[in-house]
PDB file of C-alpha atoms in Angstrom:
ATOM      1  CA  ASP A 200      10.219 192.536 115.474  1.00 65.00           C
ATOM      2  CA  ALA A 201       7.411 195.168 116.460  1.00 84.00           C
ATOM      3  CA  GLY A 202       7.237 195.183 119.909  1.00 95.00           C
ATOM      4  CA  VAL A 203       3.791 195.369 121.891  1.00 98.00           C
ATOM      5  CA  ILE A 204       1.713 197.645 120.373  1.00 98.00           C
ATOM      6  CA  GLN A 205      -0.594 199.670 122.411  1.00 98.00           C
ATOM      7  CA  SER A 206      -3.359 202.445 121.466  1.00 98.00           C
ATOM      8  CA  PRO A 207      -4.442 205.217 121.968  1.00 98.00           C
ATOM      9  CA  ARG A 208      -1.066 206.794 123.567  1.00 97.00           C
ATOM     10  CA  HIS A 209      -3.319 209.445 125.144  1.00 98.00           C
ATOM     11  CA  GLU A 210      -6.740 209.880 126.108  1.00 97.00           C
ATOM     12  CA  VAL A 211      -8.246 213.039 127.509  1.00 98.00           C
ATOM     13  CA  THR A 212     -12.208 211.888 128.291  1.00 97.00           C
ATOM     14  CA  GLU A 213     -14.587 213.326 130.656  1.00 97.00           C
ATOM     15  CA  MET A 214     -15.992 211.457 133.553  1.00 97.00           C
ATOM     16  CA  GLY A 215     -18.808 208.929 132.560  1.00 97.00           C
ATOM     17  CA  GLN A 216     -17.557 208.462 129.168  1.00 98.00           C
ATOM     18  CA  GLU A 217     -16.263 204.550 128.226  1.00 98.00           C
ATOM     19  CA  VAL A 218     -12.624 204.353 127.528  1.00 98.00           C
ATOM     20  CA  THR A 219     -10.968 201.629 125.551  1.00 98.00           C
ATOM     21  CA  LEU A 220      -7.547 200.671 125.073  1.00 98.00           C
ATOM     22  CA  ARG A 221      -5.765 198.486 122.665  1.00 98.00           C
ATOM     23  CA  CYS A 222      -3.091 195.687 122.771  1.00 98.00           C
ATOM     24  CA  LYS A 223      -1.647 193.953 120.372  1.00 98.00           C
ATOM     25  CA  PRO A 224       1.181 191.401 121.964  1.00 97.00           C
ATOM     26  CA  ILE A 225       4.566 190.355 120.644  1.00 96.00           C
ATOM     27  CA  SER A 226       4.385 187.608 117.787  1.00 95.00           C
ATOM     28  CA  GLY A 227       4.296 184.004 119.801  1.00 92.00           C
ATOM     29  CA  HIS A 228       3.725 185.228 122.816  1.00 93.00           C
ATOM     30  CA  ASN A 229       0.873 183.488 124.856  1.00 91.00           C
ATOM     31  CA  SER A 230       0.476 185.027 128.042  1.00 93.00           C
ATOM     32  CA  LEU A 231      -0.334 188.773 127.718  1.00 95.00           C
ATOM     33  CA  PHE A 232      -0.634 191.402 130.889  1.00 96.00           C
ATOM     34  CA  TRP A 233      -3.040 194.536 132.200  1.00 97.00           C
ATOM     35  CA  TYR A 234      -1.227 196.532 134.720  1.00 97.00           C
ATOM     36  CA  ARG A 235      -1.804 200.370 135.614  1.00 97.00           C
ATOM     37  CA  GLN A 236       0.889 202.869 136.958  1.00 97.00           C
ATOM     38  CA  THR A 237       0.416 205.767 139.302  1.00 94.00           C
ATOM     39  CA  MET A 238       2.240 207.500 141.596  1.00 89.00           C
ATOM     40  CA  MET A 239      -0.054 206.416 144.460  1.00 88.00           C
ATOM     41  CA  ARG A 240      -0.138 202.911 144.115  1.00 87.00           C
ATOM     42  CA  GLY A 241       3.096 202.263 141.618  1.00 90.00           C
ATOM     43  CA  LEU A 242       2.960 199.494 139.140  1.00 93.00           C
ATOM     44  CA  GLU A 243      -0.907 197.488 139.796  1.00 92.00           C
ATOM     45  CA  LEU A 244      -1.479 194.351 138.050  1.00 92.00           C
ATOM     46  CA  LEU A 245      -5.083 194.116 137.136  1.00 95.00           C
ATOM     47  CA  ILE A 246      -5.652 190.927 134.523  1.00 95.00           C
ATOM     48  CA  TYR A 247      -3.519 188.277 133.156  1.00 92.00           C
ATOM     49  CA  PHE A 248      -4.766 185.747 130.010  1.00 94.00           C
ATOM     50  CA  ASN A 249      -2.913 183.253 129.180  1.00 91.00           C
ATOM     51  CA  ASN A 250      -3.424 181.423 125.552  1.00 92.00           C
ATOM     52  CA  ASN A 251      -6.870 183.659 125.533  1.00 94.00           C
ATOM     53  CA  VAL A 252      -7.957 182.917 128.851  1.00 93.00           C
ATOM     54  CA  PRO A 253      -8.398 185.341 132.018  1.00 93.00           C
ATOM     55  CA  ILE A 254      -6.227 183.691 134.625  1.00 89.00           C
ATOM     56  CA  ASP A 255      -5.887 186.216 137.138  1.00 87.00           C
ATOM     57  CA  ASP A 256      -8.725 188.872 137.476  1.00 89.00           C
ATOM     58  CA  SER A 257      -7.600 189.796 140.849  1.00 87.00           C
ATOM     59  CA  GLY A 258      -6.579 193.243 140.571  1.00 89.00           C
ATOM     60  CA  MET A 259      -9.299 194.625 138.520  1.00 93.00           C
ATOM     61  CA  PRO A 260     -10.260 197.647 140.187  1.00 86.00           C
ATOM     62  CA  GLU A 261     -14.462 197.424 140.000  1.00 83.00           C
ATOM     63  CA  ASP A 262     -16.959 196.245 137.725  1.00 90.00           C
ATOM     64  CA  ARG A 263     -16.315 199.639 135.320  1.00 95.00           C
ATOM     65  CA  PHE A 264     -13.189 197.248 134.236  1.00 97.00           C
ATOM     66  CA  SER A 265     -13.879 194.812 131.758  1.00 97.00           C
ATOM     67  CA  ALA A 266     -10.882 193.004 129.930  1.00 97.00           C
ATOM     68  CA  LYS A 267     -11.314 191.009 126.736  1.00 97.00           C
ATOM     69  CA  MET A 268      -8.809 188.450 124.602  1.00 97.00           C
ATOM     70  CA  PRO A 269     -10.880 187.313 121.421  1.00 96.00           C
ATOM     71  CA  ASN A 270      -7.712 186.086 119.900  1.00 95.00           C
ATOM     72  CA  ALA A 271      -3.899 185.696 120.733  1.00 94.00           C
ATOM     73  CA  SER A 272      -3.229 188.928 118.589  1.00 95.00           C
ATOM     74  CA  PHE A 273      -5.128 191.404 120.443  1.00 96.00           C
ATOM     75  CA  SER A 274      -6.712 192.791 123.825  1.00 98.00           C
ATOM     76  CA  THR A 275      -9.127 195.591 125.371  1.00 98.00           C
ATOM     77  CA  LEU A 276      -9.512 196.780 128.276  1.00 98.00           C
ATOM     78  CA  LYS A 277     -12.051 198.943 128.931  1.00 98.00           C
ATOM     79  CA  ILE A 278     -13.413 201.475 131.895  1.00 97.00           C
ATOM     80  CA  GLN A 279     -17.437 202.336 131.822  1.00 97.00           C
ATOM     81  CA  PRO A 280     -18.148 204.637 132.822  1.00 96.00           C
ATOM     82  CA  SER A 281     -14.698 206.604 133.394  1.00 97.00           C
ATOM     83  CA  GLU A 282     -13.665 208.561 136.783  1.00 96.00           C
ATOM     84  CA  PRO A 283     -11.137 211.240 137.435  1.00 97.00           C
ATOM     85  CA  ARG A 284      -9.715 208.239 139.479  1.00 96.00           C
ATOM     86  CA  ASP A 285      -8.806 206.243 136.790  1.00 97.00           C
ATOM     87  CA  SER A 286      -6.732 208.563 135.543  1.00 97.00           C
ATOM     88  CA  ALA A 287      -3.065 206.557 134.805  1.00 98.00           C
ATOM     89  CA  VAL A 288      -0.824 204.951 132.284  1.00 98.00           C
ATOM     90  CA  TYR A 289      -1.828 202.165 131.563  1.00 98.00           C
ATOM     91  CA  PHE A 290       1.074 199.592 130.693  1.00 98.00           C
ATOM     92  CA  CYS A 291       0.415 196.098 128.474  1.00 98.00           C
ATOM     93  CA  ALA A 292       3.124 193.280 128.304  1.00 96.00           C
ATOM     94  CA  SER A 293       3.276 190.013 127.364  1.00 95.00           C
ATOM     95  CA  THR A 294       5.722 186.909 127.278  1.00 92.00           C
ATOM     96  CA  ARG A 295       5.525 183.255 126.145  1.00 88.00           C
ATOM     97  CA  ALA A 296       4.373 180.581 128.828  1.00 78.00           C
ATOM     98  CA  THR A 297       5.918 177.094 129.319  1.00 70.00           C
ATOM     99  CA  LEU A 298       3.923 174.069 130.522  1.00 63.00           C
ATOM    100  CA  ALA A 299       6.290 175.110 133.789  1.00 62.00           C
ATOM    101  CA  GLY A 300       5.457 178.589 134.255  1.00 61.00           C
ATOM    102  CA  LEU A 301       6.565 181.982 133.442  1.00 58.00           C
ATOM    103  CA  THR A 302      10.147 182.160 133.540  1.00 62.00           C
ATOM    104  CA  GLY A 303      10.386 184.964 130.299  1.00 78.00           C
ATOM    105  CA  GLU A 304      10.503 188.474 130.660  1.00 88.00           C
ATOM    106  CA  LEU A 305       8.134 190.438 130.122  1.00 92.00           C
ATOM    107  CA  PHE A 306       8.204 192.684 127.112  1.00 95.00           C
ATOM    108  CA  PHE A 307       6.178 196.236 127.941  1.00 97.00           C
ATOM    109  CA  GLY A 308       4.676 198.310 125.487  1.00 98.00           C
ATOM    110  CA  GLU A 309       5.057 201.966 125.502  1.00 98.00           C
ATOM    111  CA  GLY A 310       1.482 202.161 127.832  1.00 98.00           C
ATOM    112  CA  SER A 311      -1.597 204.779 127.305  1.00 98.00           C
ATOM    113  CA  ARG A 312      -2.154 207.674 129.275  1.00 98.00           C
ATOM    114  CA  LEU A 313      -5.840 208.145 130.507  1.00 98.00           C
ATOM    115  CA  THR A 314      -6.798 211.454 131.741  1.00 98.00           C
ATOM    116  CA  VAL A 315     -10.718 212.117 133.143  1.00 98.00           C
ATOM    117  CA  LEU A 316     -11.376 215.207 133.623  1.00 97.00           C
TER     118      LEU A 316
ATOM    119  CA  GLY B 257      -2.488 191.980 146.017  1.00 48.00           C
ATOM    120  CA  GLN B 258       1.296 193.053 145.839  1.00 50.00           C
ATOM    121  CA  GLN B 259       3.645 192.067 148.719  1.00 71.00           C
ATOM    122  CA  VAL B 260       6.978 192.912 147.629  1.00 84.00           C
ATOM    123  CA  MET B 261       8.609 196.209 149.292  1.00 88.00           C
ATOM    124  CA  GLN B 262      11.360 197.830 147.436  1.00 93.00           C
ATOM    125  CA  ILE B 263      13.639 200.607 149.700  1.00 95.00           C
ATOM    126  CA  PRO B 264      14.851 203.109 149.658  1.00 96.00           C
ATOM    127  CA  GLN B 265      11.357 204.701 147.093  1.00 94.00           C
ATOM    128  CA  TYR B 266      13.760 207.574 146.373  1.00 95.00           C
ATOM    129  CA  GLN B 267      17.737 208.243 146.050  1.00 97.00           C
ATOM    130  CA  HIS B 268      19.344 210.995 145.077  1.00 97.00           C
ATOM    131  CA  VAL B 269      23.147 210.444 144.257  1.00 97.00           C
ATOM    132  CA  GLN B 270      25.792 212.335 143.095  1.00 97.00           C
ATOM    133  CA  GLU B 271      27.160 211.273 139.859  1.00 98.00           C
ATOM    134  CA  GLY B 272      30.475 208.937 140.637  1.00 97.00           C
ATOM    135  CA  GLU B 273      28.681 207.563 143.469  1.00 98.00           C
ATOM    136  CA  ASP B 274      27.335 204.243 144.700  1.00 98.00           C
ATOM    137  CA  PHE B 275      23.425 203.078 144.799  1.00 97.00           C
ATOM    138  CA  THR B 276      21.940 199.961 146.414  1.00 98.00           C
ATOM    139  CA  THR B 277      18.356 199.173 145.801  1.00 98.00           C
ATOM    140  CA  TYR B 278      16.519 196.277 147.934  1.00 97.00           C
ATOM    141  CA  CYS B 279      13.358 194.010 147.308  1.00 95.00           C
ATOM    142  CA  ASN B 280      12.176 191.912 150.053  1.00 93.00           C
ATOM    143  CA  SER B 281       8.705 189.524 149.552  1.00 89.00           C
ATOM    144  CA  SER B 282       6.834 188.068 152.567  1.00 86.00           C
ATOM    145  CA  THR B 283       7.242 184.657 150.816  1.00 86.00           C
ATOM    146  CA  THR B 284       9.784 182.540 149.237  1.00 88.00           C
ATOM    147  CA  LEU B 285       9.898 183.381 145.680  1.00 87.00           C
ATOM    148  CA  SER B 286      10.765 181.022 142.710  1.00 86.00           C
ATOM    149  CA  ASN B 287      12.845 183.886 140.909  1.00 88.00           C
ATOM    150  CA  ILE B 288      12.989 187.104 140.843  1.00 91.00           C
ATOM    151  CA  GLN B 289      12.970 189.993 137.622  1.00 92.00           C
ATOM    152  CA  TRP B 290      14.239 193.598 137.856  1.00 95.00           C
ATOM    153  CA  TYR B 291      13.300 196.185 135.213  1.00 96.00           C
ATOM    154  CA  LYS B 292      14.140 199.868 134.754  1.00 98.00           C
ATOM    155  CA  GLN B 293      12.141 202.505 133.870  1.00 98.00           C
ATOM    156  CA  ARG B 294      13.183 205.863 132.523  1.00 97.00           C
ATOM    157  CA  PRO B 295      11.140 208.889 132.926  1.00 95.00           C
ATOM    158  CA  GLY B 296       8.466 208.854 130.860  1.00 94.00           C
ATOM    159  CA  GLY B 297       9.085 205.383 129.741  1.00 97.00           C
ATOM    160  CA  HIS B 298       8.327 201.874 129.854  1.00 97.00           C
ATOM    161  CA  PRO B 299       9.404 199.119 132.185  1.00 97.00           C
ATOM    162  CA  VAL B 300      12.514 197.309 130.055  1.00 97.00           C
ATOM    163  CA  PHE B 301      13.962 193.686 131.794  1.00 95.00           C
ATOM    164  CA  LEU B 302      17.376 193.871 133.143  1.00 97.00           C
ATOM    165  CA  ILE B 303      17.620 190.390 134.430  1.00 95.00           C
ATOM    166  CA  GLN B 304      16.448 187.142 136.640  1.00 92.00           C
ATOM    167  CA  LEU B 305      17.473 185.658 139.497  1.00 93.00           C
ATOM    168  CA  VAL B 306      16.790 181.894 139.859  1.00 90.00           C
ATOM    169  CA  LYS B 307      19.052 180.542 142.420  1.00 93.00           C
ATOM    170  CA  SER B 308      19.469 181.107 146.512  1.00 95.00           C
ATOM    171  CA  GLY B 309      22.449 183.178 146.905  1.00 96.00           C
ATOM    172  CA  GLU B 310      22.413 183.554 143.142  1.00 96.00           C
ATOM    173  CA  VAL B 311      24.940 187.067 142.095  1.00 98.00           C
ATOM    174  CA  LYS B 312      24.770 188.449 138.373  1.00 97.00           C
ATOM    175  CA  LYS B 313      27.107 191.654 137.348  1.00 97.00           C
ATOM    176  CA  GLN B 314      25.995 193.440 134.284  1.00 97.00           C
ATOM    177  CA  LYS B 315      28.874 195.962 133.731  1.00 96.00           C
ATOM    178  CA  ARG B 316      28.277 198.751 136.562  1.00 98.00           C
ATOM    179  CA  LEU B 317      25.200 196.332 137.970  1.00 98.00           C
ATOM    180  CA  THR B 318      25.230 193.704 140.453  1.00 98.00           C
ATOM    181  CA  PHE B 319      22.437 191.757 140.931  1.00 98.00           C
ATOM    182  CA  GLN B 320      21.725 189.360 144.231  1.00 98.00           C
ATOM    183  CA  PHE B 321      19.226 187.110 145.226  1.00 97.00           C
ATOM    184  CA  GLY B 322      19.257 185.910 149.153  1.00 96.00           C
ATOM    185  CA  GLU B 323      19.780 182.774 150.346  1.00 95.00           C
ATOM    186  CA  ALA B 324      16.319 182.258 151.334  1.00 94.00           C
ATOM    187  CA  LYS B 325      14.991 183.925 148.478  1.00 93.00           C
ATOM    188  CA  LYS B 326      12.752 186.142 149.759  1.00 92.00           C
ATOM    189  CA  ASN B 327      15.221 189.637 148.958  1.00 94.00           C
ATOM    190  CA  SER B 328      17.298 190.674 146.332  1.00 96.00           C
ATOM    191  CA  SER B 329      19.180 193.865 145.970  1.00 98.00           C
ATOM    192  CA  LEU B 330      20.343 195.944 142.835  1.00 98.00           C
ATOM    193  CA  HIS B 331      23.668 197.675 143.269  1.00 98.00           C
ATOM    194  CA  ILE B 332      25.020 200.055 140.890  1.00 98.00           C
ATOM    195  CA  THR B 333      28.728 201.243 141.386  1.00 98.00           C
ATOM    196  CA  ALA B 334      29.765 204.503 140.507  1.00 98.00           C
ATOM    197  CA  THR B 335      26.607 206.053 139.034  1.00 98.00           C
ATOM    198  CA  GLN B 336      25.854 207.672 135.356  1.00 97.00           C
ATOM    199  CA  THR B 337      23.359 210.319 134.124  1.00 97.00           C
ATOM    200  CA  THR B 338      22.253 207.247 132.429  1.00 97.00           C
ATOM    201  CA  ASP B 339      21.308 205.385 135.438  1.00 98.00           C
ATOM    202  CA  VAL B 340      18.494 207.844 135.686  1.00 98.00           C
ATOM    203  CA  GLY B 341      15.043 205.953 135.915  1.00 98.00           C
ATOM    204  CA  THR B 342      12.914 203.555 138.762  1.00 97.00           C
ATOM    205  CA  TYR B 343      13.961 200.194 139.549  1.00 97.00           C
ATOM    206  CA  PHE B 344      11.803 197.259 140.009  1.00 95.00           C
ATOM    207  CA  CYS B 345      11.875 194.573 141.149  1.00 94.00           C
ATOM    208  CA  ALA B 346       9.035 191.922 140.586  1.00 91.00           C
ATOM    209  CA  GLY B 347       8.649 188.293 142.073  1.00 83.00           C
ATOM    210  CA  ARG B 348       5.621 185.774 142.735  1.00 61.00           C
ATOM    211  CA  ASN B 349       6.019 184.333 139.405  1.00 63.00           C
ATOM    212  CA  GLN B 350       6.897 187.840 137.737  1.00 62.00           C
ATOM    213  CA  PHE B 351       3.204 188.845 138.098  1.00 81.00           C
ATOM    214  CA  TYR B 352       4.119 191.541 141.372  1.00 84.00           C
ATOM    215  CA  PHE B 353       6.415 194.018 140.736  1.00 89.00           C
ATOM    216  CA  GLY B 354       7.762 196.301 143.809  1.00 87.00           C
ATOM    217  CA  THR B 355       7.227 199.346 144.899  1.00 89.00           C
ATOM    218  CA  GLY B 356       9.862 200.850 143.152  1.00 93.00           C
ATOM    219  CA  THR B 357      13.160 202.892 143.734  1.00 96.00           C
ATOM    220  CA  SER B 358      13.003 206.258 141.581  1.00 96.00           C
ATOM    221  CA  LEU B 359      16.932 207.088 141.258  1.00 98.00           C
ATOM    222  CA  THR B 360      18.232 211.045 140.818  1.00 98.00           C
ATOM    223  CA  VAL B 361      21.750 210.815 139.561  1.00 97.00           C
ATOM    224  CA  ILE B 362      22.988 214.936 140.490  1.00 96.00           C
ATOM    225  CA  PRO B 363      26.096 215.706 137.826  1.00 94.00           C
TER     226      PRO B 363
END
């Protein structure tokens, strides 16, 4: 089975440009997470969707960041305008949530490495 | 924000030595998960602990959940070079990851 698929794997852009990162969760998973990883801040949760609905976006840094999940098989994380401090590896992860809550493991994609010059 | 802290942040060991990383939460956790991330890779699930005082083993890895369900540990016996990577705990409904412990194994 295909795992979580992220694109692009690498992105180099200039400050001020718009960046869109994409994620396809594992089929059948109904919860999707976006994380950002840097040396300084570790693995930070940005936003979490359940059944395509954003549940917790308290980790989204600021208004420049937005995330959408138009359907169960696709999500985007957009940064507009991008800044050098946004340089990081962005991971998408998915799992299956039940009425009792999240109890399963998170499956991570291979990440999108973003460099903003 | 994150309320799960891990110590140490870095650990260098000689191959064959033991290694332990500790995870501490400021609040009681319903359960805790451990993940391993190889250099340049993505986090991969290792195990989940649910019960107070639970101990689980995977070959040379021993995982423990504290009695108060506020702390956990991962112990590796006789480290090997394949153990290199960063080990994360995740609590608070698995959303929030600890700061991680980066393990280097010197051959």
